[in-house]
Amino acid sequence: QSDDLTPSNDAKPTTTAKPLASIKDVFSFDSGLKTRICLVLGILCSILAGLIMPAVAFVFASSFQRLGASTSSEGFLDQVRQLAFIFMILGALSFIFMTGNSTFLETAANQLTTSLKTTWFQALLRQDMTYFDIKDISATATIISTNGKKYKRGLGHKLGGCIQSTATFIGGISYAFWASWQVSLLLLATIPFITGSAWFLITMNQSQSARANAGYAAAGSIVQTTVS
């Protein structure tokens, strides 16, 4: 009966889910004042670029009232010319803000990614020889290189796009309630379905990324062992 108390060797080890990094951890690789300035300016440009679309919707809605008048009425061409200039100004502002969004956030993402890799390498140099006997450094280097590209892409145009879309959504909902609150309430009924589909896509992408990182780590380890 003593054999029954002995743990079986076939038992699978329990794995605990690793906690996700918080927003503070993501931006913890700050490399200086230039990075902070680029982040602030990039976020500001993203918000302003997102508010352009509600402004276009407002001008476009008001243009129907102006263009609905008779073409022979006095000042009709002046109203058309005024609307054309307004749309041209909004287009120029959208171009400027989106360019600033991409430029500032990509610059900050590049600096943060470089700081991330430098911090990892410095931490690697502080380890003793036992660490290199236990850990597969070649696989870890592959994971850092792969995740570094994702980290840069996430803090670059993906962060800008997320902030821009959020600003557009808030501005659009605010204008919709101001224009017609009945239709806005009807549109809000579709938000749970949109949120559910977005959550499903995020969950699928996370699992796919985890499997891809494991494959890249194994491949990088094999290549490093073969070459060396």
Coordinates of C-alpha atoms in Angstrom, one line a residue:
Q1 CA 0.0 0.0 0.0
S2 CA 3.0 2.3 0.4
D3 CA 3.2 2.3 -3.4
D4 CA -0.1 4.0 -3.6
L5 CA 1.2 7.0 -1.6
T6 CA 4.1 7.5 -4.0
P7 CA 3.4 10.2 -6.5
S8 CA 3.4 8.9 -10.1
N9 CA 6.0 10.0 -12.5
D10 CA 3.4 10.3 -15.2
A11 CA 1.7 13.2 -13.4
K12 CA 1.8 16.3 -15.5
P13 CA 3.3 19.4 -13.9
T14 CA 0.9 22.1 -13.1
T15 CA 1.4 25.3 -15.0
T16 CA 0.3 28.7 -13.6
A17 CA -0.8 31.4 -16.0
K18 CA 1.7 34.3 -16.1
P19 CA 0.2 37.6 -15.2
L20 CA -0.1 40.2 -18.0
A21 CA 2.0 43.3 -17.8
S22 CA 0.3 46.4 -16.5
I23 CA 0.2 49.8 -18.3
K24 CA 2.9 51.0 -15.9
D25 CA 5.1 48.0 -16.8
V26 CA 4.7 48.6 -20.5
F27 CA 5.9 52.2 -20.3
S28 CA 8.5 51.4 -17.6
F29 CA 11.4 51.4 -20.2
D30 CA 11.4 55.1 -20.4
S31 CA 14.6 56.4 -21.9
G32 CA 14.4 60.1 -21.1
L33 CA 12.6 63.3 -21.6
K34 CA 12.5 63.0 -25.4
T35 CA 10.5 59.8 -25.2
R36 CA 8.0 61.4 -22.8
I37 CA 7.6 64.4 -25.1
C38 CA 7.1 62.2 -28.1
L39 CA 4.5 60.1 -26.3
V40 CA 2.5 63.1 -25.1
L41 CA 2.6 64.8 -28.5
G42 CA 1.7 61.5 -30.3
I43 CA -1.3 60.8 -28.0
L44 CA -2.5 64.4 -28.4
C45 CA -2.3 64.2 -32.2
S46 CA -4.1 60.9 -32.1
I47 CA -7.0 62.4 -30.1
L48 CA -7.2 65.4 -32.4
A49 CA -7.1 63.2 -35.5
G50 CA -9.9 61.1 -34.0
L51 CA -12.1 64.1 -33.4
I52 CA -11.8 65.2 -37.1
M53 CA -14.4 62.6 -38.2
P54 CA -17.2 63.8 -35.9
A55 CA -16.4 67.3 -37.1
V56 CA -16.7 66.2 -40.7
A57 CA -20.0 64.5 -39.8
F58 CA -21.3 67.8 -38.3
V59 CA -20.3 69.9 -41.3
F60 CA -21.6 67.3 -43.7
A61 CA -25.0 67.3 -41.9
S62 CA -25.2 71.0 -41.8
S63 CA -24.3 71.2 -45.5
F64 CA -27.6 69.6 -46.5
Q65 CA -29.5 72.5 -45.1
R66 CA -27.4 75.0 -47.0
L67 CA -27.3 73.1 -50.3
G68 CA -31.0 72.4 -50.1
A69 CA -31.8 76.0 -51.0
S70 CA -32.5 77.0 -54.6
T71 CA -29.5 77.3 -56.8
S72 CA -30.7 80.6 -58.1
S73 CA -30.9 82.1 -54.6
E74 CA -28.4 84.9 -53.7
G75 CA -25.2 83.7 -52.0
F76 CA -25.6 80.0 -53.0
L77 CA -22.2 79.8 -54.7
D78 CA -20.7 81.6 -51.6
Q79 CA -22.1 78.9 -49.4
V80 CA -20.7 76.1 -51.6
R81 CA -17.3 77.8 -51.7
Q82 CA -17.4 78.2 -47.9
L83 CA -18.2 74.4 -47.5
A84 CA -15.4 73.5 -49.9
F85 CA -12.9 75.5 -47.8
I86 CA -14.1 74.0 -44.6
F87 CA -13.7 70.4 -45.9
M88 CA -10.3 71.3 -47.3
I89 CA -9.2 72.7 -43.9
L90 CA -10.5 69.6 -42.1
G91 CA -8.6 67.4 -44.6
A92 CA -5.4 69.3 -44.0
L93 CA -5.8 69.2 -40.2
S94 CA -6.4 65.4 -40.5
F95 CA -3.3 65.0 -42.5
I96 CA -1.2 67.0 -40.1
F97 CA -2.5 65.3 -37.0
M98 CA -2.2 61.8 -38.4
T99 CA 1.4 62.5 -39.6
G100 CA 2.3 63.8 -36.1
N101 CA 0.6 60.8 -34.6
S102 CA 2.7 58.4 -36.6
T103 CA 5.9 60.3 -36.3
F104 CA 5.9 60.9 -32.6
L105 CA 4.6 57.5 -31.5
E106 CA 7.0 55.6 -33.8
T107 CA 9.9 57.6 -32.5
A108 CA 8.9 56.9 -28.9
A109 CA 8.3 53.2 -29.7
N110 CA 11.7 52.9 -31.2
Q111 CA 13.4 54.4 -28.2
L112 CA 11.4 52.3 -25.8
T113 CA 12.2 49.1 -27.7
T114 CA 15.9 49.9 -27.7
S115 CA 15.7 50.6 -23.9
L116 CA 13.9 47.2 -23.4
K117 CA 16.5 45.2 -25.2
T118 CA 19.3 47.1 -23.5
T119 CA 17.8 46.4 -20.0
W120 CA 17.4 42.8 -20.9
F121 CA 21.0 42.4 -22.0
Q122 CA 22.3 44.2 -18.9
A123 CA 20.2 41.9 -16.7
L124 CA 21.6 38.9 -18.6
L125 CA 25.2 40.0 -18.0
R126 CA 24.6 40.1 -14.2
Q127 CA 23.7 36.4 -14.1
D128 CA 26.2 33.8 -12.9
M129 CA 27.3 30.7 -14.8
T130 CA 24.7 28.5 -13.3
Y131 CA 22.0 30.5 -15.0
F132 CA 23.4 29.8 -18.4
D133 CA 23.5 26.1 -17.6
I134 CA 19.9 26.0 -16.7
K135 CA 18.3 28.4 -19.2
D136 CA 18.4 28.2 -23.0
I137 CA 19.8 31.6 -23.8
S138 CA 19.5 31.2 -27.6
A139 CA 15.7 30.6 -27.3
T140 CA 15.4 33.6 -24.9
A141 CA 17.2 35.8 -27.4
T142 CA 14.8 34.7 -30.1
I143 CA 11.8 35.5 -27.9
I144 CA 13.2 39.0 -27.0
S145 CA 13.8 39.8 -30.7
T146 CA 10.4 38.6 -31.7
N147 CA 8.5 40.3 -28.9
G148 CA 10.6 43.4 -29.3
K149 CA 9.1 43.9 -32.8
K150 CA 5.6 43.4 -31.4
Y151 CA 6.3 45.8 -28.6
K152 CA 7.5 48.4 -31.0
R153 CA 4.5 47.8 -33.3
G154 CA 2.1 48.0 -30.3
L155 CA 3.4 51.3 -29.0
G156 CA 3.6 52.7 -32.5
H157 CA 0.8 52.9 -34.9
K158 CA -1.4 50.4 -33.0
L159 CA -1.5 52.6 -29.9
G160 CA -2.2 55.7 -32.1
G161 CA -4.9 53.9 -33.9
C162 CA -6.5 52.7 -30.7
I163 CA -6.5 56.2 -29.2
Q164 CA -7.8 57.7 -32.5
S165 CA -10.6 55.2 -32.7
T166 CA -11.6 55.8 -29.1
A167 CA -11.7 59.6 -29.6
T168 CA -13.8 59.1 -32.8
F169 CA -16.2 56.8 -31.0
I170 CA -16.6 59.2 -28.0
G171 CA -17.0 62.2 -30.3
G172 CA -19.3 60.4 -32.6
I173 CA -21.6 59.2 -29.8
S174 CA -21.6 62.7 -28.3
Y175 CA -22.6 64.3 -31.6
A176 CA -25.2 61.6 -32.2
F177 CA -26.9 62.2 -28.9
W178 CA -26.9 65.9 -29.6
A179 CA -28.4 65.4 -33.0
S180 CA -31.0 62.6 -32.2
W181 CA -30.9 60.8 -28.9
Q182 CA -33.5 58.3 -30.0
V183 CA -31.4 56.9 -32.8
S184 CA -28.3 57.0 -30.6
L185 CA -30.0 54.7 -28.0
L186 CA -30.9 52.3 -30.8
L187 CA -27.3 52.2 -32.0
L188 CA -26.0 51.7 -28.4
A189 CA -27.9 48.4 -28.3
T190 CA -25.3 46.9 -30.7
I191 CA -22.4 47.7 -28.5
P192 CA -22.5 44.4 -26.5
F193 CA -22.3 42.4 -29.7
I194 CA -19.3 44.4 -30.9
T195 CA -17.6 44.1 -27.5
G196 CA -18.1 40.3 -27.5
S197 CA -16.7 39.9 -30.9
A198 CA -13.7 42.1 -30.1
W199 CA -13.0 40.1 -26.9
F200 CA -13.1 36.8 -28.9
L201 CA -10.6 38.1 -31.4
I202 CA -8.3 39.4 -28.7
T203 CA -8.4 36.0 -26.9
M204 CA -7.7 34.1 -30.2
N205 CA -4.8 36.4 -31.0
Q206 CA -3.2 36.0 -27.6
S207 CA -3.2 32.2 -27.8
Q208 CA -1.9 32.4 -31.3
S209 CA 0.9 34.7 -30.3
A210 CA 1.8 32.3 -27.4
R211 CA 2.1 29.3 -29.7
A212 CA 4.1 31.4 -32.2
N213 CA 6.6 32.5 -29.6
A214 CA 7.1 28.9 -28.4
G215 CA 7.8 27.8 -32.0
Y216 CA 10.2 30.7 -32.6
A217 CA 12.0 29.9 -29.3
A218 CA 12.5 26.3 -30.2
A219 CA 13.6 27.1 -33.8
G220 CA 16.0 29.7 -32.6
S221 CA 17.5 27.3 -30.0
I222 CA 18.0 24.6 -32.7
V223 CA 19.6 27.1 -35.1
Q224 CA 22.0 28.5 -32.4
T225 CA 23.0 25.0 -31.4
T226 CA 23.6 23.9 -35.0
V227 CA 25.7 27.0 -35.9
S228 CA 27.8 27.1 -32.8

